[in-house]
Coordinates of C-alpha atoms and ligand atoms in Angstrom, one line a residue:
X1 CA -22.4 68.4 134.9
X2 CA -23.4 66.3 131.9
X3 CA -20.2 64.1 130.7
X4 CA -20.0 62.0 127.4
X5 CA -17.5 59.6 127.4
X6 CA -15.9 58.8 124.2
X7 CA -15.1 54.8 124.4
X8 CA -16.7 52.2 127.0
X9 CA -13.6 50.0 127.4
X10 CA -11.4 49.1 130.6
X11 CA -11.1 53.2 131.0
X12 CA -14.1 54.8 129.8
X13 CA -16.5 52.5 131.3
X14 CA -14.9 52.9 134.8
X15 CA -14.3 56.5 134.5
X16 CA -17.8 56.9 133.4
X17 CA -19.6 54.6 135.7
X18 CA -17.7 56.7 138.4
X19 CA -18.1 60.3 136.9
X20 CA -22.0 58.9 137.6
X21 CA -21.2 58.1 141.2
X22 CA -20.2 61.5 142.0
X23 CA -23.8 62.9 140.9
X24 CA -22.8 63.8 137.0
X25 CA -24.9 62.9 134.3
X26 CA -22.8 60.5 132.0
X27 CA -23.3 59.0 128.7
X28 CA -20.9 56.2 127.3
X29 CA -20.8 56.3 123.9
X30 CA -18.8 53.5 121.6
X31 CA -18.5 52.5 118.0
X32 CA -18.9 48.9 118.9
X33 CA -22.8 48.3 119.2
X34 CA -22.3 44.4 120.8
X35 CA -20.6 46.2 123.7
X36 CA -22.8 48.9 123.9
X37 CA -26.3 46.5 123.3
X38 CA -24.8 44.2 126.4
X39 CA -24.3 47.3 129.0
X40 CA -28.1 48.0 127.9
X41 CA -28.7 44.7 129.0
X42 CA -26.9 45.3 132.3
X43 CA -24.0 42.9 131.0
X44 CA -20.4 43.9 131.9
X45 CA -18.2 43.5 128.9
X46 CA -15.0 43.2 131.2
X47 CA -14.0 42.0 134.6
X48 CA -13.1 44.7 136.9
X49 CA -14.0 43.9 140.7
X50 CA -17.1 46.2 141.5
X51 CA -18.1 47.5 138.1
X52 CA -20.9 45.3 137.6
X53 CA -22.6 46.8 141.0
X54 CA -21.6 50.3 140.3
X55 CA -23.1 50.3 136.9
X56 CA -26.2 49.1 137.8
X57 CA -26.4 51.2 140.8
X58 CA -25.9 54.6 138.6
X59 CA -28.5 53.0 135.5
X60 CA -31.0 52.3 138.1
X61 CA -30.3 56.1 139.3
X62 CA -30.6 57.5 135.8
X63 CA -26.8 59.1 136.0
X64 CA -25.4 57.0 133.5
X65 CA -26.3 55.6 129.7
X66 CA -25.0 54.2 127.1
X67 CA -25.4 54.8 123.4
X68 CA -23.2 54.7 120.2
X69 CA -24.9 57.9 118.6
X70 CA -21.8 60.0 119.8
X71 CA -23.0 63.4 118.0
X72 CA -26.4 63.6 120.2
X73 CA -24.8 63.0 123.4
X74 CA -21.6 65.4 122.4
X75 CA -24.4 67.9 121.7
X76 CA -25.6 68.2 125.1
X77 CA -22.1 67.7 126.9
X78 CA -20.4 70.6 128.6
X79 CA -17.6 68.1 129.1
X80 CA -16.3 65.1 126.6
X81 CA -13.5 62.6 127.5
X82 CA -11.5 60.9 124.9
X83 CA -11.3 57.3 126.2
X84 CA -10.5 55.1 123.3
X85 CA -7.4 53.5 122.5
X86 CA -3.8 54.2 121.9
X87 CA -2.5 50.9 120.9
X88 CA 1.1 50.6 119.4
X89 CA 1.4 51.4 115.6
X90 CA 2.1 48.2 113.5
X91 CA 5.5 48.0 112.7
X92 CA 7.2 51.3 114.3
X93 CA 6.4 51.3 118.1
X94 CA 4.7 55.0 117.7
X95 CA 1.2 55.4 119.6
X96 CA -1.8 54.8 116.6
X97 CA -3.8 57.9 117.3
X98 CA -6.3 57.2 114.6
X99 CA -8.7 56.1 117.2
X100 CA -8.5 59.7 119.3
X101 CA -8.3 61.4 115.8
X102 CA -11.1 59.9 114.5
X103 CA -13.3 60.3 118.1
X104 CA -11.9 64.2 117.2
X105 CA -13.3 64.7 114.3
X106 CA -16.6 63.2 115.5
X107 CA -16.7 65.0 118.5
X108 CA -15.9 68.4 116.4
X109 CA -19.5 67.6 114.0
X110 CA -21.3 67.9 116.9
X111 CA -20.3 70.7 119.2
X112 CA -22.9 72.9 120.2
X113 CA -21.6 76.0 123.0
X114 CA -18.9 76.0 125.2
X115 CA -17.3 72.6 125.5
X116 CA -14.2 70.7 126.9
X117 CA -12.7 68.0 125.3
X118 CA -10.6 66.0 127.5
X119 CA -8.0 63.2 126.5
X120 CA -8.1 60.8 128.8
X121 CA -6.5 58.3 126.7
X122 CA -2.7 58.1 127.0
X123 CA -1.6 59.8 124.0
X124 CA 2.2 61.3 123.5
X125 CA 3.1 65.2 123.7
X126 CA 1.7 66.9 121.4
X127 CA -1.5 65.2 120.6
X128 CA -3.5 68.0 122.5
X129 CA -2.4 70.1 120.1
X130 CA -3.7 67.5 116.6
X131 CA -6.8 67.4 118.4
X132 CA -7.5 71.2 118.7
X133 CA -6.3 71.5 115.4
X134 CA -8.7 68.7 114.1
X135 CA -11.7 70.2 115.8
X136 CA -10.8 74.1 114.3
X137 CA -10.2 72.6 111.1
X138 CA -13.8 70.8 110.9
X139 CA -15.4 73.6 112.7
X140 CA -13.8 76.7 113.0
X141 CA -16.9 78.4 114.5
X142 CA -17.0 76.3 118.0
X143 CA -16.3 77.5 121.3
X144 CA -14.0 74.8 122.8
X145 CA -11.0 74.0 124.9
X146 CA -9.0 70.8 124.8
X147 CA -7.4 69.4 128.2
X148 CA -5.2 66.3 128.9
X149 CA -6.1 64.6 131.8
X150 CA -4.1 61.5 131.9
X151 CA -5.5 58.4 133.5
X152 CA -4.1 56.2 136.8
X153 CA -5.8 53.8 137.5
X154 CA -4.9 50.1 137.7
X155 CA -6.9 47.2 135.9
X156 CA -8.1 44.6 139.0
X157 CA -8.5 48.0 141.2
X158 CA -9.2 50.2 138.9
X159 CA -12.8 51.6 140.9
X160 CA -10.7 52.1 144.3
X161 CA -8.1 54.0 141.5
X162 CA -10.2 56.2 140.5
X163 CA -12.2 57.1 143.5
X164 CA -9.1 57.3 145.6
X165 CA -6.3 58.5 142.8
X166 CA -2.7 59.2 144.5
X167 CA -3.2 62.6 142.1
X168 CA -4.8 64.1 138.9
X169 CA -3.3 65.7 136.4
X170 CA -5.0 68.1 134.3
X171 CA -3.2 69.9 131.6
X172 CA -4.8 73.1 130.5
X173 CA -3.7 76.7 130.2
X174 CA -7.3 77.4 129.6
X175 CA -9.2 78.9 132.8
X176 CA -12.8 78.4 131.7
X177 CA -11.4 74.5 131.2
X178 CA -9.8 74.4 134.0
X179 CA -13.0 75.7 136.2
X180 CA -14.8 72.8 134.4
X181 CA -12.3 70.0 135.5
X182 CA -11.8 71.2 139.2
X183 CA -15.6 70.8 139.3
X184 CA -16.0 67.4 137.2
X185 CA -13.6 66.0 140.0
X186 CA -14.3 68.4 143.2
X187 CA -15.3 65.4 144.9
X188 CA -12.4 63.7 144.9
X189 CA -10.5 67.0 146.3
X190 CA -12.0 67.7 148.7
X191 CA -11.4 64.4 149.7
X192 CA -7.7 65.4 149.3
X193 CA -6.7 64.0 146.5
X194 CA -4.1 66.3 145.1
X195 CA -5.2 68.1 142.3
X196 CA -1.8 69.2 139.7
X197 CA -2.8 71.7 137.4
X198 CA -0.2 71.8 134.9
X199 CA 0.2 72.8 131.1
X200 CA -1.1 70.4 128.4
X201 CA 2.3 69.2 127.0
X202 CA 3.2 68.4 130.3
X203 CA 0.3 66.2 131.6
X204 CA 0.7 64.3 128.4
X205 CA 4.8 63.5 128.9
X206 CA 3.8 63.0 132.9
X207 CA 1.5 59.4 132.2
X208 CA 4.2 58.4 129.7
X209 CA 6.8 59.0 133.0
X210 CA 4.9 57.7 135.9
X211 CA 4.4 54.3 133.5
X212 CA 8.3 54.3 132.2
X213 CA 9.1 54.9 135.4
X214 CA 7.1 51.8 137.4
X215 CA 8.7 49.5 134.0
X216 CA 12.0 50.3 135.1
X217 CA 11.1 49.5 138.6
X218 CA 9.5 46.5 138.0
X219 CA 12.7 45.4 135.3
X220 CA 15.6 46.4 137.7
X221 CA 14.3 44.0 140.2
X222 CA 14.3 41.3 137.7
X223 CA 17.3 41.9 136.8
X224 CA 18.4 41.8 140.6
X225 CA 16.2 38.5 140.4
X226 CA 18.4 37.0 138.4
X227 CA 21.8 37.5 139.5
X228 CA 20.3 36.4 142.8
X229 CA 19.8 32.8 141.2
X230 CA 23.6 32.8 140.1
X231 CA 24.9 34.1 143.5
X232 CA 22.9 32.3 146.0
X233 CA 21.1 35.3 147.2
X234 CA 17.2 35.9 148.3
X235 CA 16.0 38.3 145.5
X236 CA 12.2 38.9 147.9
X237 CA 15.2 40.0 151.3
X238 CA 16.7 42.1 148.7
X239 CA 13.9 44.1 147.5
X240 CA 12.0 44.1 151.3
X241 CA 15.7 45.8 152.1
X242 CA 15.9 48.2 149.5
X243 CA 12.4 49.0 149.7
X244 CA 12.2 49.7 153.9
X245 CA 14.4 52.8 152.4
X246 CA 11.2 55.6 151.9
X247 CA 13.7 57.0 148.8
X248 CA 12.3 53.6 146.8
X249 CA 9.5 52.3 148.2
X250 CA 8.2 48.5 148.6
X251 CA 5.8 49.0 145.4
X252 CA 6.7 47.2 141.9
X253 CA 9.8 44.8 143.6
X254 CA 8.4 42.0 143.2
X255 CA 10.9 39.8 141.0
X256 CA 8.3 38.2 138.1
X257 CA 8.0 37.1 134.6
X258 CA 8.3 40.6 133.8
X259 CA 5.7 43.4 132.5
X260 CA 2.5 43.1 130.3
X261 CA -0.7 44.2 129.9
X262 CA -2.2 46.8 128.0
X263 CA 0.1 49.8 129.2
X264 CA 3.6 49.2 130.2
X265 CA 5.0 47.6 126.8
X266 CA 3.0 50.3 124.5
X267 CA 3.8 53.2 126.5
X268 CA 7.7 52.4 126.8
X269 CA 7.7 52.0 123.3
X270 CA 5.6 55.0 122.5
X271 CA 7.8 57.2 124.5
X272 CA 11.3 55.8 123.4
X273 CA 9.4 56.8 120.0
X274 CA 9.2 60.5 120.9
X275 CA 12.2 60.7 122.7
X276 CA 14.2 59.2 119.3
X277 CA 12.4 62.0 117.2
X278 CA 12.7 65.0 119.5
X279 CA 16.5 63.4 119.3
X280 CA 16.2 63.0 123.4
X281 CA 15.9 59.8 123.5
X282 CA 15.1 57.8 127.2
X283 CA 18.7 55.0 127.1
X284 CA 17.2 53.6 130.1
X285 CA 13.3 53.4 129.1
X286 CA 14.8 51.5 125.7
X287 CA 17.3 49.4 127.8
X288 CA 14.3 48.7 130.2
X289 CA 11.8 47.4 127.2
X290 CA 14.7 45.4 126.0
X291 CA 14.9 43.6 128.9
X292 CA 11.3 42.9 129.7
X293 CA 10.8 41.4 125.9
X294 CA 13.7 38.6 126.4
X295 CA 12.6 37.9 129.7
X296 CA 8.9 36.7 128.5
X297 CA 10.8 34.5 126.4
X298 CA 13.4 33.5 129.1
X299 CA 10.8 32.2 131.3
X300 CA 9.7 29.6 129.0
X301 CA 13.0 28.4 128.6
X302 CA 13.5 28.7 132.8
X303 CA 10.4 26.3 132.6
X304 CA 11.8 23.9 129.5
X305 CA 15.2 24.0 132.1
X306 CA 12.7 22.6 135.1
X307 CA 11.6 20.3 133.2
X308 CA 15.2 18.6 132.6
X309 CA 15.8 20.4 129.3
X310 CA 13.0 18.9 127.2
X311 CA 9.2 19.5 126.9
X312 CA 8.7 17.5 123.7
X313 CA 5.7 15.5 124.1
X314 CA 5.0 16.7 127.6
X315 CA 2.4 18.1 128.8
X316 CA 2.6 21.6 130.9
X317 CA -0.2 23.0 133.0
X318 CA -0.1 26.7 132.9
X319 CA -2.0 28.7 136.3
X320 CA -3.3 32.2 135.3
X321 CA -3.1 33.7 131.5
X322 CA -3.9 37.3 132.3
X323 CA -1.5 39.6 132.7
X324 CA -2.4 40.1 136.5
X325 CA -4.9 38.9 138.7
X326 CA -8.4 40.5 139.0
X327 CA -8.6 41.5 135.3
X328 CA -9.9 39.4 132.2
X329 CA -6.8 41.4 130.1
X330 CA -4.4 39.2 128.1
X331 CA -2.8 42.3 126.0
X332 CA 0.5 41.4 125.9
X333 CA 0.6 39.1 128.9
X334 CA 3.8 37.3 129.4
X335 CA 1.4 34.0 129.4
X336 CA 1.3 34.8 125.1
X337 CA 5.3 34.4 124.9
X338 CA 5.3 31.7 127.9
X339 CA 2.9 29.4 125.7
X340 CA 4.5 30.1 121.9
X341 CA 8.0 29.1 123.5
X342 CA 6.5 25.9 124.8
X343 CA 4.4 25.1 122.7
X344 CA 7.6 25.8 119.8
X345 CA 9.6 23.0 122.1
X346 CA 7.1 20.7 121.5
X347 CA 5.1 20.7 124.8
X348 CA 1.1 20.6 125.4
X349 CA 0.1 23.3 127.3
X350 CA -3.4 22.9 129.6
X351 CA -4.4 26.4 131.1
X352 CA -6.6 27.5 134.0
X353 CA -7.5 31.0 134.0
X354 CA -10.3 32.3 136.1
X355 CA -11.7 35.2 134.2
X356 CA -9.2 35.2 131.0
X357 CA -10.0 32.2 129.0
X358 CA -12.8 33.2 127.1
X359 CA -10.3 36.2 125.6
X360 CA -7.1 33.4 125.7
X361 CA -8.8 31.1 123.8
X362 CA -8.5 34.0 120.7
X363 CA -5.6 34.2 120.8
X364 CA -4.1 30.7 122.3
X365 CA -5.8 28.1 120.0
X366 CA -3.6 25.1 120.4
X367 CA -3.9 25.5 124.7
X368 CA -6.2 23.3 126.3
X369 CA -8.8 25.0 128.5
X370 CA -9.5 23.2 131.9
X371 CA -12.2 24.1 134.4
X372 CA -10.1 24.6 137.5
X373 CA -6.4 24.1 138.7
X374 CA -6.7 20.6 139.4
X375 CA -8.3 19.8 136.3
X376 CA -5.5 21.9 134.9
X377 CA -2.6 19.7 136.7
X378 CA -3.8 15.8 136.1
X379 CA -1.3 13.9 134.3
X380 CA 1.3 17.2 133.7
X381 CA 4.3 17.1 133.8
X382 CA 5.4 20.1 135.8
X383 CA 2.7 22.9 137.1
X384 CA 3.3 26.7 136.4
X385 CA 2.0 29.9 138.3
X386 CA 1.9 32.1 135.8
X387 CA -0.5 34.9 137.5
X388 CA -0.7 35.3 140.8
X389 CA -4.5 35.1 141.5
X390 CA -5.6 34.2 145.1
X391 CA -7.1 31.2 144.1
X392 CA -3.4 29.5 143.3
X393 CA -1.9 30.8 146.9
X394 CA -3.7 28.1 148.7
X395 CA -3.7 25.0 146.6
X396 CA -4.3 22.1 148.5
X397 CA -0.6 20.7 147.7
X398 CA -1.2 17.3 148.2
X399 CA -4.0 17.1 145.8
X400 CA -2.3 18.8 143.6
X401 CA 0.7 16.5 143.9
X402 CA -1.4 13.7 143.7
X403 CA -2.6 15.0 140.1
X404 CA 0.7 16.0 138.6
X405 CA 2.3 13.3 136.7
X406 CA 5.6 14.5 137.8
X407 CA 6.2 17.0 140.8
X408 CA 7.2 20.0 139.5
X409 CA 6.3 23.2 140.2
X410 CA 7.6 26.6 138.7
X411 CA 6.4 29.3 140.3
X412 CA 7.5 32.5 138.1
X413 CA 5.1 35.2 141.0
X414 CA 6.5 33.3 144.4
X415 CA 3.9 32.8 146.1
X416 CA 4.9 29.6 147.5
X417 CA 7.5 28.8 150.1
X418 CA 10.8 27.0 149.0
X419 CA 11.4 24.8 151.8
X420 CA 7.9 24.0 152.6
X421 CA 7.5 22.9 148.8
X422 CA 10.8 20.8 149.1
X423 CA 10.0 19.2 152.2
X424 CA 6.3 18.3 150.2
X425 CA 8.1 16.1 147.9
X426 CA 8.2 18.9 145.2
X427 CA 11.0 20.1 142.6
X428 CA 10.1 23.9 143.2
X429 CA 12.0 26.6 141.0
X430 CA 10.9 30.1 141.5
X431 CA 12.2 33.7 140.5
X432 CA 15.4 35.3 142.4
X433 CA 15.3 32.5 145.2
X434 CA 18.1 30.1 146.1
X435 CA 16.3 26.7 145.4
X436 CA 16.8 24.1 148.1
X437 CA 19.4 22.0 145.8
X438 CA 22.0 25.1 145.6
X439 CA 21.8 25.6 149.1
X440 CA 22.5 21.9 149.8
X441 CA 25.6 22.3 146.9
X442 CA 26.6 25.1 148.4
X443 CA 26.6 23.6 152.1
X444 CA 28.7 20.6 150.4
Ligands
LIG1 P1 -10.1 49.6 125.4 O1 -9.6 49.0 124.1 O2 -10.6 48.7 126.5 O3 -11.4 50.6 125.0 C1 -11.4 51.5 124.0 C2 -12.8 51.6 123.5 O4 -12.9 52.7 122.6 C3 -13.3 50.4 122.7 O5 -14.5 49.9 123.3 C4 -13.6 50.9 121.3 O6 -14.7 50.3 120.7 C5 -13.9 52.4 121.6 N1 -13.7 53.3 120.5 C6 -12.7 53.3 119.6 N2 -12.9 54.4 118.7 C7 -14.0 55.0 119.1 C8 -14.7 56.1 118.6 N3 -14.3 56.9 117.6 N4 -15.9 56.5 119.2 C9 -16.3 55.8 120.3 N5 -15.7 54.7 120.8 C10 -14.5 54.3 120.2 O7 -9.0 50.6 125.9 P2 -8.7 51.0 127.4 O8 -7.9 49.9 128.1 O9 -9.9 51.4 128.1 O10 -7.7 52.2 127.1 C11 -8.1 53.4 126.7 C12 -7.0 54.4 126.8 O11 -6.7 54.6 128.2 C13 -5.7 54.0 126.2 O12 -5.1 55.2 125.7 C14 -4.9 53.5 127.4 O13 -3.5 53.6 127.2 C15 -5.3 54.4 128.5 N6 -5.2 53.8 129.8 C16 -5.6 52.5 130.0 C17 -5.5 51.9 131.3 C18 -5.9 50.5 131.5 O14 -5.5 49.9 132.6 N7 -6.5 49.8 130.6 C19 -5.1 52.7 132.4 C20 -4.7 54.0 132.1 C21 -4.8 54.5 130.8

């Protein structure tokens, strides 16, 4: 099947590199010729674990290009995926569809026979329909079907995600289309993957679900989190106890410094947006994106708190910037609201990252940049694990102690043991834990 893919970022390029790996023929186009110049070169534009091999892999094999002349490659596709993105709309929360409307209208120039157009961008209900529109409107003649077929996978795992997907969804009421998706993805089905079939409107409100829905998750345990500090209770035995119970599940229960990245905060805004104008609006999803924007703040008071209440003049060495480990993405990582509070009280910040600092330093130009976590710690005044990388889950602590100007360590993923950091000579403060001085009170 020959596949152009309509953006080479975090999705297209995975999707496309792995469309290859199942034997298609895939082109990647994109508007930005630096990115598309460097995959030429064999350069990776991003970090994803495995990309770098799989790309070169399907090059070498002649499955998979790269170009930004979209209309030749559109011309020769029997299948093109939308892959560009949705970020939020400046000032109202809404989706900004100009990107997939634009990639539309492109797309529609250069149609030649039957062709699907598939959005695999997340894009809210109803956009299936703009984009049809779009393409009739600019060329009424073509023979075309448009599908939504909503993307999974994870950033930091994203390869495994889409090889080995819990489920696709592909929204079409058209049969040719659908023929042409069940055998774009027949590899993966007949590895049993389960394949939903469902209508268009639906697979676009499904994405928007599944990510409201792991948001909430991911919110209600730090909300748990918190009223375990206040009563003394274990907030990682409470979620391993409500997550034993097969109804929940152990996934997204881990207590943090809540959500980021480039999906979670867009897409609960974007669908508390269309909820609020189809006058159904999502209480909870709202409540839940509340939350999660206080708490990125609330962590860099938790650390100001650590720190006895002030950070004015000190200096505080940050562990991790991205939003999650194995990824080079800072969009909306709590790190970003972390770093403005302290910086706001006053404080230095020093930051080790080990694939997000080229991106940080953008967007956080008063941080300084240090070339590994002990570099990152000498002469601070407190130490805080801000993502959870492997790298930070076996410090050598008494090196690390020995570089800190003052022991303190706030651990907002809690990756390190309370006791065993207390009985190194540490002040540890994590999330949702009883620290060792309330137990003590409490004993009193
Ligand atoms: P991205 O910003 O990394 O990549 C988008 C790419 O599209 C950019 O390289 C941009 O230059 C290109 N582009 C924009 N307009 C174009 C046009 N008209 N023609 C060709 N290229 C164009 O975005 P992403 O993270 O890959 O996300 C893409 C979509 O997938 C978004 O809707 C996002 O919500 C969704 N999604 C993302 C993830 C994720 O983990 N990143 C997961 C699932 C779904």
């Amino acid at each position: 099947m020959r596949v152009a893919m309509i953006g080479a970022g975090y999705v297209g390029l995975v999707s496309g590199a792995c469309f290859a790996d199942f034997g298609h023929e895939v082109c990647c186009v994109d508007t930005d010729p630096a990115k598309i110049e460097a995959l030429k070169r064999g350069e990776i534009p991003i970090f994803e674990p495995g990309l770098d091999d799989l790309v070169t892999k399907n090059v070498r094999e002649g499955r998979l290009s790269f170009a930004t002349d979209l209309a030749e490659h559109v011309h020769k596709a029997e299948a093109v995926f939308i892959a560009v993105g949705t970020p939020s709309r400046r000032g109202d929360g809404h989706a900004d569809l100009s990107y997939v409307h634009q990639a539309a209208r492109d797309i529609a120039a250069a149609l030649s026979g039957y062709t699907v157009i598939v959005t695999k961008s997340t894009v809210p209900v109803g956009t299936g329909d703009e984009v049809e529109r779009i393409i009739r409107d600019v060329r009424p003649d073509a023979d075309f079907a448009v599908v939504s077929n909503p993307e999974f996978l994870r950033e930091g795992a994203a390869i495994t995600d889409f090889k080995r997907p819990d489920r696709i969804v592909i929204g079409t009421e058209d049969d040719r289309a659908r023929m042409v998706m069940t055998e774009i993805y027949r590899p993966l089905y007949l590895n049993q993957s389960p394949l939903l079939v469902t209508s268009r409107r639906t697979a676009e409100l499904t994405k928007y679900a599944a990510n409201a829905f792991l948001a909430t998750k991911i919110t209600f345990i730090n909300e748990i989190a918190d009223l375990c500090e206040k009563v003394g209770a274990n907030v990682q035995d409470v979620a391993r106890g409500i997550g034993l119970d097969n109804r929940i599940g152990a996934k997204f229960l881990h207590a943090g410094p809540g959500y980021g990245g480039s999906c979670f905060p867009k897409d609960t805004l974007a669908l508390i947006k269309t909820a609020q104008d189809y006058d159904a609006p999502v209480r909870i999803v709202e409540s839940v994106a509340a939350v999660n924007d206080q708490r990125k703040r609330a962590m860099g008071r938790k650390i100001i708190a650590a720190c006895g209440g002030s950070v004015r003049g000190k200096t505080i060495a940050l562990l991790g910037l991205t939003f999650k480990p194995n990824t080079d993405d800072m969009r909306d990582a709590p790190s970003l609201s972390i770093v403005t509070t302290l910086e706001d009280a006053g404080a230095h910040v020093r930051a080790y990252d080990p694939e997000g600092m080229a991106f940080a330093k953008t967007l956080l130009p008063n941080v300084e940049y240090a070339q590994d976590a002990y570099a990152c710690a000498r002469g601070a005044d407190a130490l805080v694990i801000v993502t959870e990388w492997d790298i930070f889950r076996a410090l050598d602590l008494g090196r690390m102690k020995a570089a800190l100007a003052s022991p303190v360590v706030v651990d907002l993923r809690n990756i390190y043991n309370p006791d065993d950091m207390e009985r190194r000579g540490f002040t540890y403060v994590s999330v949702g834990r009883p620290d060792v001085t309330m137990d003590e009170t409490q004993d009193a």
